[in-house]
Amino acid sequence: MLNHIWIGNQAARLALAQLGIVFTVIALSLVGCGGGGGGGGSAGAGANEVTPSFAFAANASDSTVSVYTIEDDGTLEHFTYQNVGTSSSRDVVVHPNDRFVYVLGSNRLFAFSVDPRTAELTLINDRPTGSNPKEIALGVNGASAYVSNINDDSISVFSIDLDSGALASIDTVDTGDNPVDLEMHPSGTLLYCVNRFDQSVSVYPVESDGRLGSKSSAYFDVDPLGAITFTSDGMTAYLTVPLSHGLVHRLSVSLPDGSLSTIETTSVNGSGPIEIELDANENFVYVVNGSGNSVTQFSRDPSGALHSPATRTASEDPDNVTFGPDGNMLYVGSLTDADVSVFSIEGGTFEFRDTIRARGGVRGFAVLAGNGTLERDSRRVYVPLRDDREIVVLDRNPSSGRLEDGGSVATGLGSKQIAFHPRRDHAYAISDDAGEIEHFAVDPDSGDLTSEGITILPTDSQANWSRLTIDPAGRFLYALDNRNPLGINGRIAIFVIEDDGSLTASGLQTTSDNPENLVISPGGSHLYVMNSFDDNIRVFEIDPSDGDLSVQQTFTGIDRPLQAVFHPSGRYLYVTVQNEQSVYRFRIQPDGDLDNAQDFQTPSPSQTKAVEIDPTGTSLYVTSADNSLAHWAIDDNGGLSLVTVITDDGSLWLEMSEDGRHMYGAQSDDVAQYELDSLGRPSLVDVFAVPGLGGYQSTITID
C-alpha cells in the first residue's frame, strides 16, 4: 500500500498539509526521451517524507512542459504546466539523483533544480547547444550531459556540477548525417549516436571527465536509421530501421571498443519504427512506429531473439516511449495529436488504457518516481449569486469540511458559474444577463478574487450564456449559450487562454436545442454537450492546436439529458436523464464515442437533477426533484448498484472535495455539507446559509 501525501493546490501554490508548509506550484519535473526516467524517488526530501510521482511532457509547439501526477494504477492526471523560457521544448530528462531536471529548448539546454515533493522547478543556468537540437543523454554517474544537434551534425558536451546541477560547456564533436538518437552504454564508457541518413551509428569512448574520444562507426546497408537500445549487460543491442515495412536489427556488442555486428533482422508489424526500449525484466521489447501510429510489443527469448509481435494503435505521429515508475505502464508521446497514449503492460499484458492531452506536440516524456500519491485538499467553495451580482467565498476547514464566511466579490449581472484554471491562479465567471466572462486573478493564500478584465460574448436577444468549462491542460475555455426561446440551437464560444490568463476568441460552434451542460474528457480530447430539448448528447473532437470543435457523434434517444460527470479513469460517462428518472452510464470508446449505454432507474419518481462522483471512482451521487439523494456503488465495469437514499433539500448542483471526504450541494438559499464515510455513504452534517442562492441553473465551485 502506497503512502499518501495530502496537498492543497491553489493558484500557483501547494500546501503540504501534513507538514504545514506552503510551496509554490508552478511546478515541474522531467524525464528524458528514449525511455528516460529518474531515480528512486525521494532525494531532496526528508528521509521519511512521502513524495508523489510526477510525469512531464516536453511540448514542442510551445514554451512549456506539461506536468501530470501518476496515480496508484499508473494512469496520468493533469496537474499543472510550466513555462521554461524557450520557444519550443524539445526534450526533458531527470538527473539520476532526482534533484535536477534538464530541458532542451531551441538551441539551448536549461538546468533546473526540482523539489521532489511538489515538482517545483527553479532555474540554475542554461548553455547553448548546436542548431536544431534533438535529444538529451546523461552520463551514468550524472556528471555529464550530451545533446544531438541535427542541423550541425554534432553533439554538444556538458559537464554537470553534482552539488549544484549547473551546466558547463566543455566540447563539441562531429557526428554522421542527421544525428537523431543518443544512447549511453550501460557501462557508462561508450556513447552511441544513431545517424539517420548515412547508414551509420557512431560510437564514442567516454573519458573520465565526460568528454568524448575519437569516434568509430558501424555501417548498415539500409537507411534511414531510427534508435538504439541495449540490454543491461551491454552485450546485445536493438536498432530500428524506419522503413515503410519496418525492421529491427538485433546486434552483438564487442567490448571494450563497442563495435556492433548484426545477428538477425526482424520485421515489425508497423511502419516507420523510430523508438525502441526494453522493459525492466528484459522479457519484452517495445517499438514505436512513427508513421504507423502504433506500438509493437515483442517477446524476447533467452537468446535475445524477438517473437510474437503484438501491435496496438497509438495517437498520430508517436515520437517517444517511457515506462512508468513500477514498469507496469507504458507512455507514448504524440507529435500531431499532442497527447500521451497510456498502455498497461503488467505481466506482459499489452492493453490500451487512455490518452491524455498535453499543450503541444510531445517531443519528450519522463517520470520522477516518488513513494506515494499526490492528493489535493480543497480549501474554498465559491457561490455565484445571479441576482446579487456577486460571488460568495466560503472558507472550508480541510479536516471537518465545515464552511465559514470568506467574503464576496462583485461580478456581472446574472453570474451563473465560476471555473478555475487548472493551475488555480486564474478563475472565470460567466454572466448571462451581462453577456460576458469576467477574468479573475486568484490570491494563492487567501483565495481572494481580483478582476483582471471582461470578455464580451456574442450577444443577441436570444443569448443565454450559462455554463463554461476549461480543458484539463489549461489551454482552452468553452462557454455554452443554451439560447432562449426553446427550439433554437445552442452555441459554444471557444477561447484560447493566454499565458496571463486573458482570453482570445477562437471560434463559435453550434450544437442542438437547449444545451444544459458541457464536460470535457479527463484526457482533454473530447467535449460532450447535454442537449436537453433535442434529447441527445453531442460529442465534439477538440483540435489540439487551437481548441476548435468538430462534431464526431450525436447520441440520441434519451429524454432530456441534464448533467454529466466522468469516471476518474475516463472510461465511463454518467448522465442524469430528467424525464426517465434515471442515470445513464456510457462506455467511452478509444475515439471518444459513446457506446454501451446502460440505464439505471433511480428509486425516485421525480426528475433526476445533479450528479457527482468520488475521486476513487467507487461511488456516484444523484439528486432528484423530490428532494432525495441516491448513493450508488460503482463496480469494476462502471455499473451501478443502489446503496442508500437520504433526504436532500433540493440540491441542483453537487461538488466533491478533492480528498473525497466531503460533498456540497447548491440548494435554495444555502449550501448543504455532506460527510462521506469510508464506504462513501453520505450524511448531512451542516447547512450554511447563502441568501440569494437558488434557481434552475444554480451552481457552486470548489477549488
mmCIF file of N, CA and C in Angstrom, residues 483-576:
data_model
loop_
_atom_site.group_PDB
_atom_site.id
_atom_site.type_symbol
_atom_site.label_atom_id
_atom_site.label_comp_id
_atom_site.label_asym_id
_atom_site.label_seq_id
_atom_site.Cartn_x
_atom_site.Cartn_y
_atom_site.Cartn_z
ATOM 1 N N ARG A 483 -29.520 29.372 -25.322
ATOM 2 C CA ARG A 483 -30.481 30.085 -26.169
ATOM 3 C C ARG A 483 -31.881 30.136 -25.556
ATOM 4 N N ASN A 484 -32.615 31.144 -25.918
ATOM 5 C CA ASN A 484 -33.967 31.339 -25.418
ATOM 6 C C ASN A 484 -34.718 32.181 -26.450
ATOM 7 N N PRO A 485 -35.863 31.783 -26.971
ATOM 8 C CA PRO A 485 -36.706 30.677 -26.525
ATOM 9 C C PRO A 485 -36.204 29.322 -27.006
ATOM 10 N N LEU A 486 -36.915 28.279 -26.588
ATOM 11 C CA LEU A 486 -36.583 26.923 -26.998
ATOM 12 C C LEU A 486 -36.825 26.757 -28.491
ATOM 13 N N GLY A 487 -36.186 25.735 -29.044
ATOM 14 C CA GLY A 487 -36.331 25.468 -30.468
ATOM 15 C C GLY A 487 -35.213 26.053 -31.298
ATOM 16 N N ILE A 488 -34.264 26.727 -30.650
ATOM 17 C CA ILE A 488 -33.127 27.315 -31.354
ATOM 18 C C ILE A 488 -31.864 26.593 -30.901
ATOM 19 N N ASN A 489 -31.029 26.225 -31.840
ATOM 20 C CA ASN A 489 -29.799 25.518 -31.499
ATOM 21 C C ASN A 489 -28.883 26.381 -30.638
ATOM 22 N N GLY A 490 -28.292 25.756 -29.638
ATOM 23 C CA GLY A 490 -27.361 26.449 -28.774
ATOM 24 C C GLY A 490 -26.021 26.678 -29.445
ATOM 25 N N ARG A 491 -25.160 27.415 -28.749
ATOM 26 C CA ARG A 491 -23.845 27.753 -29.292
ATOM 27 C C ARG A 491 -22.771 27.518 -28.241
ATOM 28 N N ILE A 492 -21.558 27.270 -28.724
ATOM 29 C CA ILE A 492 -20.387 27.139 -27.861
ATOM 30 C C ILE A 492 -19.344 28.137 -28.347
ATOM 31 N N ALA A 493 -18.969 29.068 -27.480
ATOM 32 C CA ALA A 493 -17.897 30.014 -27.797
ATOM 33 C C ALA A 493 -16.566 29.414 -27.357
ATOM 34 N N ILE A 494 -15.561 29.507 -28.213
ATOM 35 C CA ILE A 494 -14.256 28.889 -27.985
ATOM 36 C C ILE A 494 -13.217 29.989 -27.770
ATOM 37 N N PHE A 495 -12.428 29.835 -26.713
ATOM 38 C CA PHE A 495 -11.394 30.820 -26.406
ATOM 39 C C PHE A 495 -10.065 30.118 -26.141
ATOM 40 N N VAL A 496 -8.988 30.751 -26.570
ATOM 41 C CA VAL A 496 -7.642 30.347 -26.189
ATOM 42 C C VAL A 496 -7.264 31.123 -24.931
ATOM 43 N N ILE A 497 -6.731 30.413 -23.923
ATOM 44 C CA ILE A 497 -6.290 31.053 -22.685
ATOM 45 C C ILE A 497 -4.814 31.429 -22.843
ATOM 46 N N GLU A 498 -4.522 32.716 -22.765
ATOM 47 C CA GLU A 498 -3.155 33.189 -22.924
ATOM 48 C C GLU A 498 -2.366 32.977 -21.629
ATOM 49 N N ASP A 499 -1.055 33.186 -21.714
ATOM 50 C CA ASP A 499 -0.198 32.950 -20.547
ATOM 51 C C ASP A 499 -0.586 33.806 -19.348
ATOM 52 N N ASP A 500 -1.123 35.009 -19.597
ATOM 53 C CA ASP A 500 -1.519 35.886 -18.492
ATOM 54 C C ASP A 500 -2.951 35.637 -18.041
ATOM 55 N N GLY A 501 -3.596 34.597 -18.582
ATOM 56 C CA GLY A 501 -4.954 34.258 -18.198
ATOM 57 C C GLY A 501 -6.033 34.922 -19.024
ATOM 58 N N SER A 502 -5.679 35.894 -19.857
ATOM 59 C CA SER A 502 -6.677 36.560 -20.690
ATOM 60 C C SER A 502 -7.178 35.609 -21.780
ATOM 61 N N LEU A 503 -8.329 35.955 -22.351
ATOM 62 C CA LEU A 503 -8.989 35.101 -23.336
ATOM 63 C C LEU A 503 -8.919 35.718 -24.724
ATOM 64 N N THR A 504 -8.643 34.871 -25.710
ATOM 65 C CA THR A 504 -8.674 35.279 -27.109
ATOM 66 C C THR A 504 -9.691 34.419 -27.838
ATOM 67 N N ALA A 505 -10.697 35.055 -28.455
ATOM 68 C CA ALA A 505 -11.743 34.312 -29.151
ATOM 69 C C ALA A 505 -11.147 33.497 -30.287
ATOM 70 N N SER A 506 -11.585 32.232 -30.392
ATOM 71 C CA SER A 506 -11.058 31.345 -31.414
ATOM 72 C C SER A 506 -12.128 30.841 -32.364
ATOM 73 N N GLY A 507 -13.391 30.808 -31.941
ATOM 74 C CA GLY A 507 -14.426 30.299 -32.825
ATOM 75 C C GLY A 507 -15.767 30.214 -32.124
ATOM 76 N N LEU A 508 -16.784 29.839 -32.899
ATOM 77 C CA LEU A 508 -18.146 29.677 -32.402
ATOM 78 C C LEU A 508 -18.739 28.446 -33.075
ATOM 79 N N GLN A 509 -19.222 27.514 -32.273
ATOM 80 C CA GLN A 509 -19.719 26.228 -32.771
ATOM 81 C C GLN A 509 -21.174 26.050 -32.336
ATOM 82 N N THR A 510 -22.043 25.650 -33.269
ATOM 83 C CA THR A 510 -23.428 25.365 -32.910
ATOM 84 C C THR A 510 -23.558 23.946 -32.381
ATOM 85 N N THR A 511 -24.562 23.760 -31.534
ATOM 86 C CA THR A 511 -24.919 22.431 -31.072
ATOM 87 C C THR A 511 -26.427 22.296 -31.211
ATOM 88 N N SER A 512 -27.077 21.423 -30.431
ATOM 89 C CA SER A 512 -28.508 21.184 -30.597
ATOM 90 C C SER A 512 -29.331 22.088 -29.686
ATOM 91 N N ASP A 513 -30.649 21.815 -29.611
ATOM 92 C CA ASP A 513 -31.592 22.660 -28.904
ATOM 93 C C ASP A 513 -31.443 22.529 -27.390
ATOM 94 N N ASN A 514 -31.383 23.702 -26.710
ATOM 95 C CA ASN A 514 -31.364 23.796 -25.261
ATOM 96 C C ASN A 514 -30.250 22.969 -24.622
ATOM 97 N N PRO A 515 -29.002 23.261 -24.964
ATOM 98 C CA PRO A 515 -27.899 22.568 -24.285
ATOM 99 C C PRO A 515 -27.827 23.007 -22.826
ATOM 100 N N GLU A 516 -27.803 22.042 -21.913
ATOM 101 C CA GLU A 516 -27.847 22.346 -20.489
ATOM 102 C C GLU A 516 -26.460 22.420 -19.847
ATOM 103 N N ASN A 517 -25.575 21.489 -20.218
ATOM 104 C CA ASN A 517 -24.264 21.414 -19.584
ATOM 105 C C ASN A 517 -23.252 20.843 -20.560
ATOM 106 N N LEU A 518 -21.986 21.044 -20.253
ATOM 107 C CA LEU A 518 -20.917 20.514 -21.087
ATOM 108 C C LEU A 518 -19.780 20.059 -20.190
ATOM 109 N N VAL A 519 -19.127 18.962 -20.589
ATOM 110 C CA VAL A 519 -17.994 18.417 -19.840
ATOM 111 C C VAL A 519 -16.918 18.006 -20.835
ATOM 112 N N ILE A 520 -15.673 18.014 -20.378
ATOM 113 C CA ILE A 520 -14.537 17.598 -21.199
ATOM 114 C C ILE A 520 -13.977 16.313 -20.627
ATOM 115 N N SER A 521 -13.577 15.396 -21.483
ATOM 116 C CA SER A 521 -12.997 14.136 -21.042
ATOM 117 C C SER A 521 -11.735 14.404 -20.227
ATOM 118 N N PRO A 522 -11.424 13.544 -19.242
ATOM 119 C CA PRO A 522 -10.231 13.770 -18.416
ATOM 120 C C PRO A 522 -8.951 13.906 -19.225
ATOM 121 N N GLY A 523 -8.873 13.217 -20.360
ATOM 122 C CA GLY A 523 -7.697 13.332 -21.209
ATOM 123 C C GLY A 523 -7.658 14.596 -22.033
ATOM 124 N N GLY A 524 -8.789 15.319 -22.119
ATOM 125 C CA GLY A 524 -8.828 16.599 -22.813
ATOM 126 C C GLY A 524 -9.047 16.524 -24.306
ATOM 127 N N SER A 525 -9.427 15.369 -24.849
ATOM 128 C CA SER A 525 -9.533 15.223 -26.302
ATOM 129 C C SER A 525 -10.928 15.476 -26.849
ATOM 130 N N HIS A 526 -11.974 15.372 -26.001
ATOM 131 C CA HIS A 526 -13.347 15.495 -26.487
ATOM 132 C C HIS A 526 -14.196 16.296 -25.511
ATOM 133 N N LEU A 527 -15.190 17.007 -26.086
ATOM 134 C CA LEU A 527 -16.161 17.759 -25.312
ATOM 135 C C LEU A 527 -17.541 17.157 -25.554
ATOM 136 N N TYR A 528 -18.336 17.046 -24.467
ATOM 137 C CA TYR A 528 -19.646 16.402 -24.518
ATOM 138 C C TYR A 528 -20.692 17.416 -24.057
ATOM 139 N N VAL A 529 -21.756 17.582 -24.850
ATOM 140 C CA VAL A 529 -22.790 18.570 -24.564
ATOM 141 C C VAL A 529 -24.125 17.861 -24.397
ATOM 142 N N MET A 530 -24.791 18.124 -23.258
ATOM 143 C CA MET A 530 -26.112 17.576 -22.987
ATOM 144 C C MET A 530 -27.168 18.511 -23.569
ATOM 145 N N ASN A 531 -27.785 18.108 -24.685
ATOM 146 C CA ASN A 531 -28.792 18.918 -25.364
ATOM 147 C C ASN A 531 -30.176 18.442 -24.927
ATOM 148 N N SER A 532 -30.758 19.165 -23.982
ATOM 149 C CA SER A 532 -31.930 18.659 -23.280
ATOM 150 C C SER A 532 -33.161 18.526 -24.178
ATOM 151 N N PHE A 533 -33.503 19.562 -24.932
ATOM 152 C CA PHE A 533 -34.758 19.516 -25.685
ATOM 153 C C PHE A 533 -34.626 18.809 -27.030
ATOM 154 N N ASP A 534 -33.420 18.517 -27.472
ATOM 155 C CA ASP A 534 -33.242 17.658 -28.644
ATOM 156 C C ASP A 534 -32.985 16.218 -28.237
ATOM 157 N N ASP A 535 -32.968 15.956 -26.931
ATOM 158 C CA ASP A 535 -32.841 14.593 -26.408
ATOM 159 C C ASP A 535 -31.605 13.886 -26.957
ATOM 160 N N ASN A 536 -30.463 14.584 -26.902
ATOM 161 C CA ASN A 536 -29.237 13.948 -27.384
ATOM 162 C C ASN A 536 -28.030 14.454 -26.622
ATOM 163 N N ILE A 537 -26.936 13.729 -26.786
ATOM 164 C CA ILE A 537 -25.622 14.148 -26.304
ATOM 165 C C ILE A 537 -24.736 14.274 -27.528
ATOM 166 N N ARG A 538 -24.167 15.443 -27.719
ATOM 167 C CA ARG A 538 -23.304 15.652 -28.884
ATOM 168 C C ARG A 538 -21.849 15.601 -28.439
ATOM 169 N N VAL A 539 -21.068 14.839 -29.194
ATOM 170 C CA VAL A 539 -19.651 14.649 -28.905
ATOM 171 C C VAL A 539 -18.838 15.435 -29.927
ATOM 172 N N PHE A 540 -17.944 16.289 -29.438
ATOM 173 C CA PHE A 540 -17.065 17.079 -30.294
ATOM 174 C C PHE A 540 -15.619 16.658 -30.055
ATOM 175 N N GLU A 541 -14.851 16.538 -31.128
ATOM 176 C CA GLU A 541 -13.406 16.362 -31.007
ATOM 177 C C GLU A 541 -12.761 17.732 -30.884
ATOM 178 N N ILE A 542 -11.798 17.855 -29.964
ATOM 179 C CA ILE A 542 -11.106 19.121 -29.738
ATOM 180 C C ILE A 542 -9.805 19.134 -30.528
ATOM 181 N N ASP A 543 -9.647 20.138 -31.374
ATOM 182 C CA ASP A 543 -8.403 20.299 -32.128
ATOM 183 C C ASP A 543 -7.304 20.723 -31.158
ATOM 184 N N PRO A 544 -6.208 19.958 -31.059
ATOM 185 C CA PRO A 544 -5.178 20.301 -30.067
ATOM 186 C C PRO A 544 -4.425 21.582 -30.376
ATOM 187 N N SER A 545 -4.514 22.077 -31.599
ATOM 188 C CA SER A 545 -3.742 23.271 -31.956
ATOM 189 C C SER A 545 -4.446 24.564 -31.580
ATOM 190 N N ASP A 546 -5.778 24.627 -31.747
ATOM 191 C CA ASP A 546 -6.484 25.885 -31.493
ATOM 192 C C ASP A 546 -7.773 25.712 -30.700
ATOM 193 N N GLY A 547 -8.104 24.471 -30.295
ATOM 194 C CA GLY A 547 -9.302 24.236 -29.498
ATOM 195 C C GLY A 547 -10.586 24.153 -30.279
ATOM 196 N N ASP A 548 -10.524 24.307 -31.610
ATOM 197 C CA ASP A 548 -11.755 24.248 -32.401
ATOM 198 C C ASP A 548 -12.437 22.890 -32.252
ATOM 199 N N LEU A 549 -13.746 22.885 -32.467
ATOM 200 C CA LEU A 549 -14.563 21.700 -32.262
ATOM 201 C C LEU A 549 -15.089 21.164 -33.585
ATOM 202 N N SER A 550 -15.110 19.857 -33.716
ATOM 203 C CA SER A 550 -15.738 19.208 -34.871
ATOM 204 C C SER A 550 -16.646 18.106 -34.353
ATOM 205 N N VAL A 551 -17.870 18.046 -34.902
ATOM 206 C CA VAL A 551 -18.849 17.066 -34.449
ATOM 207 C C VAL A 551 -18.364 15.667 -34.789
ATOM 208 N N GLN A 552 -18.355 14.810 -33.783
ATOM 209 C CA GLN A 552 -17.935 13.430 -34.001
ATOM 210 C C GLN A 552 -19.096 12.451 -33.864
ATOM 211 N N GLN A 553 -20.000 12.705 -32.936
ATOM 212 C CA GLN A 553 -21.108 11.781 -32.710
ATOM 213 C C GLN A 553 -22.266 12.547 -32.088
ATOM 214 N N THR A 554 -23.487 12.138 -32.428
ATOM 215 C CA THR A 554 -24.685 12.614 -31.752
ATOM 216 C C THR A 554 -25.442 11.395 -31.253
ATOM 217 N N PHE A 555 -25.457 11.213 -29.939
ATOM 218 C CA PHE A 555 -26.125 10.052 -29.336
ATOM 219 C C PHE A 555 -27.555 10.464 -29.000
ATOM 220 N N THR A 556 -28.534 9.799 -29.608
ATOM 221 C CA THR A 556 -29.933 10.195 -29.489
ATOM 222 C C THR A 556 -30.723 9.171 -28.670
ATOM 223 N N GLY A 557 -31.994 9.518 -28.414
ATOM 224 C CA GLY A 557 -32.905 8.568 -27.789
ATOM 225 C C GLY A 557 -32.931 8.600 -26.284
ATOM 226 N N ILE A 558 -32.488 9.688 -25.670
ATOM 227 C CA ILE A 558 -32.564 9.832 -24.218
ATOM 228 C C ILE A 558 -33.375 11.085 -23.920
ATOM 229 N N ASP A 559 -34.284 11.008 -22.963
ATOM 230 C CA ASP A 559 -35.302 12.023 -22.750
ATOM 231 C C ASP A 559 -34.829 13.087 -21.762
ATOM 232 N N ARG A 560 -34.261 14.158 -22.289
ATOM 233 C CA ARG A 560 -33.801 15.339 -21.558
ATOM 234 C C ARG A 560 -32.584 15.068 -20.674
ATOM 235 N N PRO A 561 -31.436 14.843 -21.293
ATOM 236 C CA PRO A 561 -30.191 14.750 -20.512
ATOM 237 C C PRO A 561 -29.877 16.092 -19.868
ATOM 238 N N LEU A 562 -29.369 16.063 -18.634
ATOM 239 C CA LEU A 562 -29.181 17.310 -17.902
ATOM 240 C C LEU A 562 -27.731 17.548 -17.496
ATOM 241 N N GLN A 563 -27.199 16.747 -16.579
ATOM 242 C CA GLN A 563 -25.837 16.923 -16.088
ATOM 243 C C GLN A 563 -25.034 15.657 -16.329
ATOM 244 N N ALA A 564 -23.705 15.790 -16.329
ATOM 245 C CA ALA A 564 -22.839 14.653 -16.629
ATOM 246 C C ALA A 564 -21.562 14.752 -15.821
ATOM 247 N N VAL A 565 -20.974 13.598 -15.536
ATOM 248 C CA VAL A 565 -19.698 13.542 -14.836
ATOM 249 C C VAL A 565 -18.931 12.334 -15.351
ATOM 250 N N PHE A 566 -17.616 12.490 -15.500
ATOM 251 C CA PHE A 566 -16.758 11.402 -15.956
ATOM 252 C C PHE A 566 -16.266 10.572 -14.787
ATOM 253 N N HIS A 567 -16.137 9.279 -15.021
ATOM 254 C CA HIS A 567 -15.400 8.426 -14.098
ATOM 255 C C HIS A 567 -13.937 8.880 -14.103
ATOM 256 N N PRO A 568 -13.239 8.856 -12.957
ATOM 257 C CA PRO A 568 -11.838 9.320 -12.943
ATOM 258 C C PRO A 568 -10.946 8.618 -13.955
ATOM 259 N N SER A 569 -11.267 7.381 -14.310
ATOM 260 C CA SER A 569 -10.465 6.652 -15.291
ATOM 261 C C SER A 569 -10.675 7.160 -16.707
ATOM 262 N N GLY A 570 -11.749 7.944 -16.922
ATOM 263 C CA GLY A 570 -12.097 8.391 -18.263
ATOM 264 C C GLY A 570 -12.806 7.353 -19.093
ATOM 265 N N ARG A 571 -13.097 6.192 -18.515
ATOM 266 C CA ARG A 571 -13.707 5.106 -19.293
ATOM 267 C C ARG A 571 -15.221 5.209 -19.389
ATOM 268 N N TYR A 572 -15.842 5.921 -18.433
ATOM 269 C CA TYR A 572 -17.300 5.966 -18.379
ATOM 270 C C TYR A 572 -17.779 7.397 -18.188
ATOM 271 N N LEU A 573 -18.968 7.672 -18.750
ATOM 272 C CA LEU A 573 -19.645 8.945 -18.544
ATOM 273 C C LEU A 573 -21.012 8.651 -17.937
ATOM 274 N N TYR A 574 -21.342 9.379 -16.855
ATOM 275 C CA TYR A 574 -22.633 9.223 -16.192
ATOM 276 C C TYR A 574 -23.460 10.478 -16.431
ATOM 277 N N VAL A 575 -24.713 10.291 -16.872
ATOM 278 C CA VAL A 575 -25.569 11.404 -17.265
ATOM 279 C C VAL A 575 -26.930 11.257 -16.588
ATOM 280 N N THR A 576 -27.379 12.330 -15.909
ATOM 281 C CA THR A 576 -28.746 12.313 -15.389
ATOM 282 C C THR A 576 -29.707 12.634 -16.534
#
